[in-house]
Coordinates of C-alpha atoms and ligand atoms in Angstrom, one line a residue:
M1 CA 5.9 -25.3 -72.3
K2 CA 4.2 -28.4 -70.6
K3 CA 0.6 -27.6 -69.3
P4 CA 0.9 -27.4 -65.7
L5 CA 4.2 -25.0 -66.0
A6 CA 2.1 -22.9 -68.2
I7 CA -0.7 -22.6 -65.6
I8 CA 1.7 -21.8 -62.6
L9 CA 3.5 -18.9 -64.6
A10 CA -0.1 -17.5 -65.8
L11 CA -1.0 -17.3 -62.1
C12 CA 2.3 -16.0 -61.4
L13 CA 1.7 -13.3 -63.7
L14 CA -1.7 -12.8 -62.8
A15 CA -0.8 -12.3 -59.0
G16 CA 1.8 -9.6 -59.7
A17 CA -0.8 -7.8 -62.0
M18 CA -3.2 -7.5 -59.3
P19 CA -3.3 -4.4 -57.0
A20 CA -1.8 -5.4 -53.4
A21 CA -4.3 -5.8 -50.7
A22 CA -5.8 -2.6 -49.4
A23 CA -4.4 -2.2 -45.8
E24 CA -7.0 -3.1 -43.2
T25 CA -8.5 -0.2 -41.4
P26 CA -8.1 -1.1 -37.9
L27 CA -10.8 -1.0 -34.9
T28 CA -10.0 1.7 -32.7
L29 CA -11.3 1.3 -29.3
A30 CA -10.9 4.0 -26.2
V31 CA -10.9 2.0 -23.2
A32 CA -11.4 3.9 -19.3
S33 CA -12.4 2.6 -16.2
D34 CA -13.3 3.6 -12.9
L35 CA -14.5 7.1 -13.5
H36 CA -15.7 7.3 -9.8
Y37 CA -17.7 10.4 -10.7
N38 CA -18.6 12.6 -7.5
I39 CA -20.7 15.5 -7.4
P40 CA -18.4 18.3 -6.6
E41 CA -18.4 19.5 -3.0
E42 CA -19.5 23.2 -2.4
T43 CA -16.6 24.0 -0.4
L44 CA -13.6 22.0 -0.5
T45 CA -12.4 19.8 2.6
F46 CA -9.1 19.7 3.8
Y47 CA -7.3 16.8 5.5
T48 CA -3.8 18.0 5.9
D49 CA -2.2 21.5 6.3
D50 CA -0.1 20.7 2.9
P51 CA -0.5 24.3 1.3
V52 CA -1.1 22.7 -2.2
F53 CA -2.1 19.1 -1.7
G54 CA -4.1 19.7 1.6
H55 CA -7.3 18.1 -0.3
A56 CA -5.9 14.8 -0.9
N57 CA -8.2 12.2 0.5
R58 CA -7.8 9.1 1.8
R59 CA -8.7 7.4 -1.5
A60 CA -6.1 9.6 -3.3
A61 CA -9.0 10.2 -6.0
M62 CA -9.2 13.4 -7.3
E63 CA -13.2 13.5 -6.6
N64 CA -14.0 17.2 -7.0
E65 CA -12.4 17.4 -10.3
S66 CA -13.8 13.9 -11.8
G67 CA -16.5 15.8 -13.7
L68 CA -14.0 17.9 -15.3
I69 CA -11.6 15.2 -15.7
I70 CA -14.5 13.2 -17.6
D71 CA -15.1 16.2 -19.9
S72 CA -11.4 16.3 -21.0
F73 CA -11.2 12.9 -21.7
L74 CA -14.3 13.1 -23.7
Q75 CA -12.7 15.8 -25.7
S76 CA -9.3 13.9 -25.9
V77 CA -11.0 10.8 -27.3
K78 CA -12.3 12.9 -30.4
E79 CA -8.6 13.2 -31.4
T80 CA -8.0 9.4 -31.3
G81 CA -10.9 8.6 -34.1
A82 CA -12.3 5.9 -31.8
D83 CA -14.8 3.5 -33.4
Y84 CA -16.1 2.9 -29.8
V85 CA -15.7 3.9 -26.1
L86 CA -15.7 1.2 -23.6
I87 CA -16.0 1.8 -19.9
S88 CA -15.3 -1.1 -17.5
G89 CA -17.1 0.1 -14.4
D90 CA -17.3 2.1 -11.1
L91 CA -18.9 4.9 -13.5
A92 CA -20.2 6.6 -10.1
D93 CA -18.4 6.9 -6.6
H94 CA -21.5 6.5 -4.5
G95 CA -23.5 4.9 -7.1
R96 CA -25.4 2.3 -5.2
G97 CA -26.8 5.2 -3.3
S98 CA -26.8 8.0 -5.4
P99 CA -28.9 8.0 -8.8
E100 CA -27.9 11.8 -9.2
E101 CA -24.2 10.5 -9.6
H102 CA -25.1 8.1 -12.2
L103 CA -27.4 10.6 -14.0
A104 CA -24.5 13.2 -14.1
V105 CA -22.1 10.9 -15.7
R106 CA -24.8 9.5 -18.1
D107 CA -25.5 12.9 -19.6
K108 CA -22.0 13.5 -20.4
L109 CA -21.6 10.1 -22.1
L110 CA -24.8 10.6 -24.0
A111 CA -24.0 14.3 -24.9
F112 CA -20.4 12.7 -26.4
E113 CA -22.5 10.1 -28.3
E114 CA -24.8 12.7 -29.9
E115 CA -22.0 14.9 -30.7
T116 CA -19.7 12.4 -32.2
G117 CA -22.0 9.8 -33.4
T118 CA -19.5 7.4 -31.3
Q119 CA -21.2 4.5 -29.4
V120 CA -20.1 4.2 -25.8
F121 CA -20.4 0.7 -24.0
V122 CA -20.3 0.4 -20.5
I123 CA -20.7 -2.3 -17.5
D124 CA -21.2 -1.9 -13.9
G125 CA -18.6 -1.9 -11.1
N126 CA -18.8 -2.8 -7.4
H127 CA -19.8 1.0 -6.7
D128 CA -22.4 1.2 -9.3
L129 CA -25.1 -0.8 -8.0
G130 CA -26.3 -2.9 -4.9
E131 CA -29.3 -4.9 -3.8
N132 CA -31.8 -3.1 -1.8
S133 CA -29.8 0.3 -2.8
A134 CA -31.2 3.3 -4.5
V135 CA -29.6 1.9 -7.6
G136 CA -30.0 -1.9 -8.5
I137 CA -29.7 -4.1 -11.5
A138 CA -32.7 -2.8 -13.2
G139 CA -31.9 1.0 -12.3
F140 CA -28.5 0.9 -13.7
K141 CA -29.8 -0.9 -16.9
E142 CA -32.7 1.5 -17.2
I143 CA -30.0 4.7 -16.5
Y144 CA -27.7 3.6 -19.2
K145 CA -29.8 1.9 -21.6
D146 CA -28.5 4.3 -24.6
L147 CA -25.2 3.3 -23.5
G148 CA -24.8 -0.4 -24.3
Y149 CA -28.1 -1.8 -23.6
D150 CA -29.8 -0.4 -26.9
H151 CA -27.2 -2.3 -29.1
A152 CA -27.3 -5.5 -27.2
I153 CA -27.3 -8.8 -29.1
S154 CA -28.1 -10.8 -26.1
A155 CA -28.5 -9.8 -22.4
R156 CA -28.9 -11.5 -19.3
A157 CA -31.9 -10.7 -17.1
E158 CA -30.3 -11.8 -14.0
D159 CA -27.5 -9.0 -14.1
C160 CA -26.2 -6.5 -16.3
S161 CA -24.2 -8.7 -18.7
Y162 CA -24.8 -8.1 -22.5
T163 CA -23.1 -8.8 -25.8
A164 CA -23.0 -6.4 -28.6
D165 CA -21.1 -5.9 -32.1
L166 CA -18.0 -3.8 -32.4
G167 CA -17.5 -3.1 -36.2
E168 CA -17.4 -5.9 -38.7
K169 CA -15.1 -8.6 -36.9
Y170 CA -15.4 -8.5 -33.1
R171 CA -18.1 -8.8 -30.6
L172 CA -18.1 -7.4 -27.2
I173 CA -18.9 -9.6 -24.1
A174 CA -19.6 -7.1 -21.2
L175 CA -19.8 -9.3 -18.3
D176 CA -21.1 -8.2 -15.1
S177 CA -18.4 -9.7 -12.5
C178 CA -20.0 -7.9 -9.5
D179 CA -21.8 -9.3 -6.5
P180 CA -24.9 -7.0 -5.8
T181 CA -25.1 -8.3 -2.2
V182 CA -21.7 -7.9 -1.0
S183 CA -19.6 -4.9 -2.7
T184 CA -16.3 -6.5 -1.3
E185 CA -16.6 -9.8 -3.1
D186 CA -16.7 -10.6 -6.8
G187 CA -19.6 -11.9 -8.4
M188 CA -18.2 -14.6 -10.7
S189 CA -20.5 -17.8 -10.8
A190 CA -20.4 -21.2 -12.9
D191 CA -23.4 -19.9 -14.5
K192 CA -21.7 -16.6 -15.9
V193 CA -18.5 -18.3 -17.0
T194 CA -20.8 -20.6 -18.9
W195 CA -22.5 -17.8 -20.4
V196 CA -19.2 -16.2 -21.6
L197 CA -18.1 -19.4 -23.5
K198 CA -21.5 -19.8 -24.9
E199 CA -21.5 -16.1 -26.3
A200 CA -17.7 -16.3 -27.3
K201 CA -18.8 -19.7 -29.3
A202 CA -21.7 -17.9 -31.1
A203 CA -19.7 -14.8 -31.8
K204 CA -17.0 -17.2 -33.5
A205 CA -19.7 -19.1 -35.4
E206 CA -20.7 -15.8 -36.9
G207 CA -17.0 -15.0 -38.0
R208 CA -16.5 -12.5 -35.2
Y209 CA -13.6 -12.2 -32.4
P210 CA -14.6 -12.2 -29.0
I211 CA -13.1 -9.4 -26.6
L212 CA -14.4 -9.6 -22.9
M213 CA -14.9 -6.6 -20.8
M214 CA -15.7 -7.0 -17.0
H215 CA -15.2 -5.0 -14.1
H216 CA -13.0 -7.3 -11.6
N217 CA -9.6 -8.6 -12.9
L218 CA -9.0 -12.1 -14.6
L219 CA -5.1 -12.2 -13.6
D220 CA -3.0 -11.2 -10.9
H221 CA -1.6 -7.6 -11.3
L222 CA 1.0 -8.0 -8.0
P223 CA 2.6 -11.1 -6.8
M224 CA 0.0 -13.4 -4.9
Q225 CA -2.6 -10.8 -5.5
R226 CA -5.6 -13.4 -5.6
I227 CA -4.4 -14.5 -2.2
V228 CA -3.8 -11.1 -0.4
S229 CA -6.4 -8.9 -2.0
R230 CA -9.0 -11.7 -3.1
N231 CA -11.7 -9.2 -3.9
F232 CA -10.0 -7.8 -7.1
I233 CA -9.7 -10.7 -8.9
V234 CA -12.6 -13.3 -10.2
R235 CA -12.6 -16.6 -8.2
F236 CA -10.9 -19.7 -9.6
H237 CA -9.0 -17.1 -11.8
K238 CA -6.6 -19.5 -13.5
T239 CA -9.1 -22.1 -14.6
T240 CA -11.4 -19.3 -15.8
A241 CA -8.5 -17.9 -17.7
A242 CA -7.7 -20.9 -19.2
L243 CA -11.6 -21.5 -20.4
F244 CA -11.8 -18.1 -21.8
A245 CA -8.4 -18.5 -23.6
D246 CA -9.8 -21.8 -25.2
A247 CA -12.7 -20.3 -26.2
G248 CA -10.9 -17.7 -28.4
I249 CA -11.0 -14.6 -26.2
Q250 CA -7.7 -13.0 -26.6
L251 CA -8.2 -9.6 -25.1
V252 CA -9.9 -8.9 -21.6
L253 CA -10.3 -5.4 -20.3
T254 CA -10.7 -4.8 -16.7
G255 CA -10.6 -2.3 -13.8
H256 CA -11.0 -2.2 -10.3
E257 CA -7.8 -2.3 -9.0
H258 CA -6.9 1.2 -10.4
C259 CA -3.4 0.2 -11.6
S260 CA -2.4 0.2 -15.2
D261 CA -1.1 -3.4 -15.9
A262 CA -1.0 -5.9 -18.7
A263 CA -0.8 -9.4 -17.6
A264 CA -0.8 -12.6 -20.0
Y265 CA -1.7 -16.4 -19.2
T266 CA -1.2 -19.4 -21.5
S267 CA -3.5 -22.3 -20.9
P268 CA -2.5 -25.9 -20.7
A269 CA -3.6 -26.1 -24.5
G270 CA -1.3 -23.2 -25.6
S271 CA -4.2 -20.3 -26.1
V272 CA -2.8 -16.9 -24.8
I273 CA -5.1 -14.5 -23.0
Y274 CA -4.2 -11.0 -21.7
D275 CA -5.9 -9.2 -19.1
F276 CA -5.4 -5.1 -19.5
A277 CA -6.0 -3.6 -16.2
T278 CA -6.9 0.0 -16.8
T279 CA -6.4 2.6 -14.1
S280 CA -8.9 4.8 -12.6
L281 CA -9.3 7.6 -15.2
T282 CA -9.8 10.2 -11.9
M283 CA -6.3 9.2 -10.3
Y284 CA -2.9 9.6 -11.2
P285 CA -1.7 9.4 -14.0
L286 CA -5.3 10.4 -15.5
S287 CA -5.1 8.0 -18.1
Y288 CA -7.0 5.7 -20.6
R289 CA -6.1 3.2 -23.3
V290 CA -6.5 3.3 -27.2
F291 CA -6.3 -0.3 -28.7
R292 CA -6.0 -0.5 -32.6
L293 CA -6.8 -4.0 -33.7
T294 CA -6.0 -5.4 -37.1
E295 CA -6.0 -9.2 -38.3
D296 CA -2.0 -9.2 -37.8
G297 CA -1.7 -7.2 -34.6
I298 CA -3.3 -5.2 -31.5
A299 CA -1.2 -2.2 -30.9
Y300 CA -2.2 -0.4 -27.7
E301 CA -1.0 2.8 -26.3
A302 CA -1.8 4.9 -22.7
K303 CA -2.9 8.4 -23.1
N304 CA -3.1 10.9 -20.4
I305 CA -5.4 13.6 -19.7
T306 CA -3.3 16.5 -19.6
E307 CA -5.7 19.6 -19.0
V308 CA -8.9 20.3 -16.9
D309 CA -10.6 23.4 -16.7
T310 CA -9.4 25.0 -13.4
A311 CA -11.6 28.1 -13.9
A312 CA -14.6 26.2 -14.0
L313 CA -13.4 24.1 -10.8
N314 CA -12.6 27.2 -8.9
E315 CA -16.1 28.5 -9.8
A316 CA -17.8 25.3 -8.8
V317 CA -16.1 24.7 -5.7
A318 CA -15.3 27.1 -3.0
G319 CA -11.8 27.4 -1.3
Y320 CA -9.2 25.9 -3.8
P321 CA -5.9 27.1 -2.9
E322 CA -4.6 29.5 -6.0
A323 CA -1.3 27.2 -5.6
A324 CA -3.4 24.1 -6.4
L325 CA -4.9 25.7 -9.4
T326 CA -1.6 26.9 -10.5
A327 CA -0.2 23.7 -10.2
M328 CA -2.6 21.8 -12.2
D329 CA -2.5 24.6 -15.2
A330 CA 1.3 24.2 -15.3
D331 CA 1.4 20.3 -15.2
L332 CA -1.6 18.2 -14.7
T333 CA 0.1 14.9 -14.6
A334 CA 2.7 16.0 -12.0
F335 CA 0.1 17.6 -9.7
S336 CA -1.9 14.1 -10.0
K337 CA 0.8 12.4 -9.0
Q338 CA 1.8 14.5 -6.0
F339 CA -2.0 14.3 -4.9
L340 CA -1.6 10.4 -5.2
K341 CA 1.2 10.5 -3.1
K342 CA 0.0 12.8 -0.6
G343 CA -3.3 11.0 -0.3
V344 CA -1.6 7.5 0.1
E345 CA 0.6 9.0 2.8
Y346 CA -2.5 10.3 4.6
R347 CA -4.0 7.0 4.5
L348 CA -1.1 5.3 5.5
S349 CA -0.2 7.5 8.5
L350 CA -3.9 6.9 9.5
S351 CA -3.6 3.5 9.4
L352 CA -0.3 3.1 11.3
S353 CA -1.8 3.0 14.7
A354 CA -3.3 0.1 16.7
D355 CA -6.5 0.2 18.3
E356 CA -6.8 0.2 22.0
D357 CA -8.2 -3.3 22.1
D358 CA -5.5 -5.0 19.7
F359 CA -3.1 -7.7 21.0
A360 CA 0.0 -5.7 22.3
A361 CA -1.4 -2.1 21.1
G362 CA 1.5 -0.5 22.9
L363 CA 4.0 -2.7 21.2
M364 CA 2.3 -2.3 17.9
N365 CA 2.0 1.4 18.2
T366 CA 5.6 1.8 19.5
V367 CA 6.9 0.0 16.0
Y368 CA 4.1 2.1 14.1
G369 CA 5.5 5.2 15.7
S370 CA 8.9 4.3 15.0
L371 CA 8.4 3.8 11.5
K372 CA 6.2 7.1 11.0
S373 CA 8.9 9.3 12.5
L374 CA 11.6 7.6 10.2
L375 CA 9.1 8.2 7.3
E376 CA 8.4 11.9 8.3
M377 CA 12.3 12.8 8.8
P378 CA 14.2 14.2 6.4
L379 CA 15.9 11.3 4.3
Y380 CA 19.3 13.0 4.1
G381 CA 21.3 15.9 5.9
E382 CA 21.4 16.9 9.4
G383 CA 19.0 15.1 11.8
S384 CA 17.9 12.7 9.0
A385 CA 17.0 9.0 8.7
A386 CA 20.3 8.6 7.1
A387 CA 22.2 10.1 9.7
L388 CA 20.3 8.0 12.2
A389 CA 21.1 4.9 10.2
A390 CA 24.8 5.9 9.8
A391 CA 25.0 5.7 13.8
Y392 CA 23.9 1.9 13.2
N393 CA 26.1 1.4 10.5
I394 CA 23.4 1.6 7.9
E395 CA 24.3 3.2 4.7
I396 CA 21.1 4.5 3.0
P397 CA 22.3 5.5 -0.9
Q398 CA 21.6 8.6 -2.4
T399 CA 18.2 9.1 -3.9
P400 CA 16.2 12.4 -5.1
Y401 CA 13.4 11.8 -2.5
A402 CA 13.0 14.5 0.4
T403 CA 11.5 12.0 3.0
G404 CA 11.0 8.2 3.5
W405 CA 7.3 8.8 2.6
D406 CA 8.4 10.7 -0.7
L407 CA 10.3 7.5 -1.4
A408 CA 7.8 4.7 -0.2
T409 CA 4.7 6.4 -2.1
E410 CA 6.8 6.6 -5.2
F411 CA 6.6 2.7 -5.7
V412 CA 2.9 3.2 -5.3
A413 CA 2.7 5.7 -7.8
A414 CA 4.8 3.7 -10.2
H415 CA 2.6 0.7 -9.7
Y416 CA -0.7 2.6 -10.6
A417 CA 1.1 4.1 -13.6
G418 CA 2.4 0.9 -15.1
S419 CA 5.3 0.0 -16.7
E420 CA 7.4 0.2 -13.6
R421 CA 11.2 0.2 -14.0
F422 CA 13.2 0.2 -10.9
D423 CA 16.4 -1.9 -10.5
L424 CA 15.7 -4.3 -7.5
T425 CA 19.3 -3.6 -6.5
G426 CA 19.3 0.0 -7.3
P427 CA 19.6 3.0 -4.7
E428 CA 15.5 3.3 -4.3
V429 CA 14.9 -0.2 -3.3
T430 CA 18.0 -0.5 -1.3
A431 CA 17.0 2.7 0.5
L432 CA 13.4 1.2 1.4
L433 CA 14.7 -1.9 2.6
R434 CA 17.4 -0.2 4.7
L435 CA 14.9 2.2 6.3
A436 CA 13.0 -0.9 7.2
A437 CA 15.7 -2.6 8.6
L438 CA 16.6 0.5 10.8
V439 CA 13.3 0.4 12.3
L440 CA 14.2 -3.1 13.7
R441 CA 17.2 -1.6 14.9
T442 CA 15.7 1.5 16.7
V443 CA 12.5 0.1 18.2
P444 CA 13.7 -2.9 20.5
A445 CA 14.8 -0.7 23.4
D446 CA 11.3 0.7 23.6
V447 CA 9.5 -2.5 23.2
T448 CA 11.1 -4.0 26.4
E449 CA 10.6 -0.7 28.4
T450 CA 6.8 0.5 27.6
A451 CA 5.0 -1.5 25.1
F452 CA 5.8 -4.8 26.4
A453 CA 5.1 -4.3 29.9
A454 CA 1.5 -3.2 28.4
A455 CA 1.3 -6.1 26.3
A456 CA 1.9 -8.3 29.5
A457 CA -0.6 -6.4 31.5
R458 CA -3.3 -7.5 29.1
I459 CA -2.1 -10.9 29.0
A460 CA -3.5 -13.1 31.7
D461 CA -1.9 -16.3 29.8
T462 CA 1.5 -16.2 30.9
E463 CA 2.5 -19.0 28.6
R464 CA 1.3 -17.2 25.9
L465 CA 3.3 -14.1 27.2
S466 CA 6.4 -15.9 27.1
E467 CA 5.8 -17.4 23.6
A468 CA 5.5 -13.7 22.5
R469 CA 8.5 -12.4 24.1
A470 CA 10.4 -15.4 22.5
L471 CA 9.0 -14.4 19.1
A472 CA 9.7 -10.9 19.9
K473 CA 13.6 -11.8 20.8
K474 CA 13.8 -14.1 17.8
T475 CA 12.3 -11.4 15.2
L476 CA 13.4 -8.3 16.6
G477 CA 16.3 -9.2 19.0
G478 CA 19.0 -10.7 16.5
V479 CA 19.4 -7.9 14.1
T480 CA 21.2 -9.6 11.2
P481 CA 18.5 -12.3 11.0
G482 CA 15.8 -9.7 11.4
E483 CA 17.1 -7.9 8.4
V484 CA 17.3 -10.8 6.6
F485 CA 13.7 -12.0 7.6
I486 CA 12.3 -8.2 6.5
A487 CA 14.0 -8.5 3.2
A488 CA 12.7 -12.0 2.6
L489 CA 9.2 -10.8 3.9
V490 CA 9.0 -7.5 1.6
S491 CA 11.2 -8.5 -1.3
E492 CA 8.4 -10.2 -3.3
L493 CA 5.9 -7.3 -3.0
V494 CA 8.9 -4.8 -3.7
Y495 CA 9.6 -6.9 -6.7
G496 CA 6.0 -6.5 -7.9
F497 CA 6.1 -2.8 -7.2
T498 CA 9.3 -2.3 -9.0
N499 CA 9.3 -4.6 -12.0
D500 CA 7.1 -5.0 -15.0
D501 CA 6.7 -8.4 -16.5
A502 CA 7.3 -9.2 -20.2
V503 CA 4.2 -7.4 -21.4
D504 CA 4.5 -3.5 -21.5
D505 CA 1.6 -2.3 -19.3
N506 CA 0.9 0.9 -21.2
N507 CA 2.4 0.7 -25.0
G508 CA 3.1 -2.0 -27.4
V509 CA 1.6 -4.7 -30.1
L510 CA 0.3 -8.1 -29.6
P511 CA -0.3 -10.7 -32.4
G512 CA -3.8 -9.8 -33.6
Y513 CA -6.8 -12.3 -33.4
G514 CA -6.0 -13.4 -37.1
K515 CA -2.4 -14.2 -36.2
T516 CA -3.0 -16.8 -33.3
D517 CA -3.8 -20.2 -34.7
R518 CA -5.6 -21.8 -31.6
G519 CA -6.3 -25.1 -33.5
A520 CA -2.7 -25.4 -34.5
A521 CA -1.5 -24.7 -31.0
L522 CA -4.1 -27.7 -29.7
R523 CA -3.1 -29.8 -32.6
D524 CA 0.6 -29.5 -31.6
R525 CA 0.0 -30.2 -28.1
F526 CA -2.3 -33.3 -29.1
F527 CA 0.3 -34.5 -31.5
A528 CA 2.9 -34.2 -28.7
F529 CA 0.9 -36.1 -26.3
F530 CA 0.4 -39.0 -28.8
L531 CA 3.9 -39.2 -29.7
R532 CA 4.8 -39.5 -25.7
L533 CA 1.9 -42.1 -25.7
R534 CA 3.4 -44.1 -28.5
D535 CA 7.2 -43.9 -27.0
A536 CA 5.6 -45.1 -23.4
L537 CA 3.8 -47.9 -25.5
T538 CA 6.9 -48.8 -27.5
R539 CA 9.1 -49.1 -24.4
F540 CA 6.4 -51.2 -22.5
M541 CA 5.9 -53.5 -25.5
Q542 CA 10.1 -53.8 -25.6
M543 CA 10.0 -54.5 -21.6
L544 CA 7.5 -57.2 -22.2
L545 CA 9.4 -58.5 -25.1
Q546 CA 12.5 -58.8 -23.5
K547 CA 11.4 -60.9 -20.7
Ligands
FE2_601 FE1 -12.9 1.5 -8.6
FE2_602 FE1 -14.3 -1.3 -8.2

């Protein structure tokens, strides 16, 4: 046997004799967001006369129940075997002005840490601190000093950002994305981006994979979200995402929007970054995430809180309807969904009215009034929206929903819960679009009679009035173009509320940090670029030579 062949054979035999590499123990992270802890009321406040959900508030958040939901969450985390618990902001609902709320939630997290030995890492959200408020940057760091800052490898003095190690292979970069002066703005700056890039580089130099956590979203979780609700997403988000992705950050954990959504972005150099927005823990579906990371894959799942101590709730807050407590005990997820739907309905019905000073307030109120009465009507049967629609030759397809509100709020609930699966041409979406079309058909008669006269009285400028009249005729007068107009306007948003993108929001597996060779992707791109350059130069030379 020739020598090289013998060596190869020996090596093969040796490899076969060696025990298989031990399966890698994953790093397990429990991730929650937007706890919005509230000190419970002494007596329950009712907003509507609904016998079970009368206390569903404008924010549709289970405020009085929040402390007990957090208790259940921490109990549930114990069963996941999590190595760390991460919380991406809005720990306290009135955190800027109420240190007491922070102290209560802090104590719960500390007790959990002490009991389980599992480290909790937090970062601030826009509800947590503010300049010239009872709780500022220094106050937040002091209150949560044992929940992240005690393990910080580096920290920024000017805000609440810090880094800390997660097990043997990962490093958490906890970024304070808030603006302490204006709660409704994100606080991203070039300085913060540079700091994240520097920290990602430092982590990689030490052989660790960087994971970013911040309150504001990095990517859009609804179509055009950056444009329609700017404050949810960091400014220059695509540029920032590209920089972070190319710096080797693959996993970003965010909150703020209170939806469960996973979005992916690929940088021009071919690096992929995932923004996992985690829903508010104390809103439907009362869920948190569990990530299990190995070199090969990042497996993730959403877990729901299914129990809350209703006896303790009843003791702490006076006035809970027996029916509400019973419903919570029977099915907490179903209760929280209905609570959200009723809260959204309450909020939207309050906002569906124009101020006296609004332009054409009468006209707007007529439209709003028509829409509201349509949504409140039974959807099917005698005196229903479907019956009214039939008179206008519009067929409302059969769905399981009782009213228009019930149908409309279902889309909102699906968006918050994630993994939306509605067929765009299915009965639910069709029914909603046709209800919108019905408003167009039922309103115009009233508009000309009453509201338009009121609007006319307000407008001294007759030219503007005739313009408005022309516009109204154009958009409301022609029924079929109106339907097309409404459908075009709402279809993109409806699409966002009804369909998920390629990355499942709640359960799935992504390639692990060890699987994505960013260098190779980059080399491929550069190589392709040089090939194109070479071809272009060759063509140019040929042209010159032909002359
Ligand atoms: Fe929040
Ligand atoms: Fe927030």
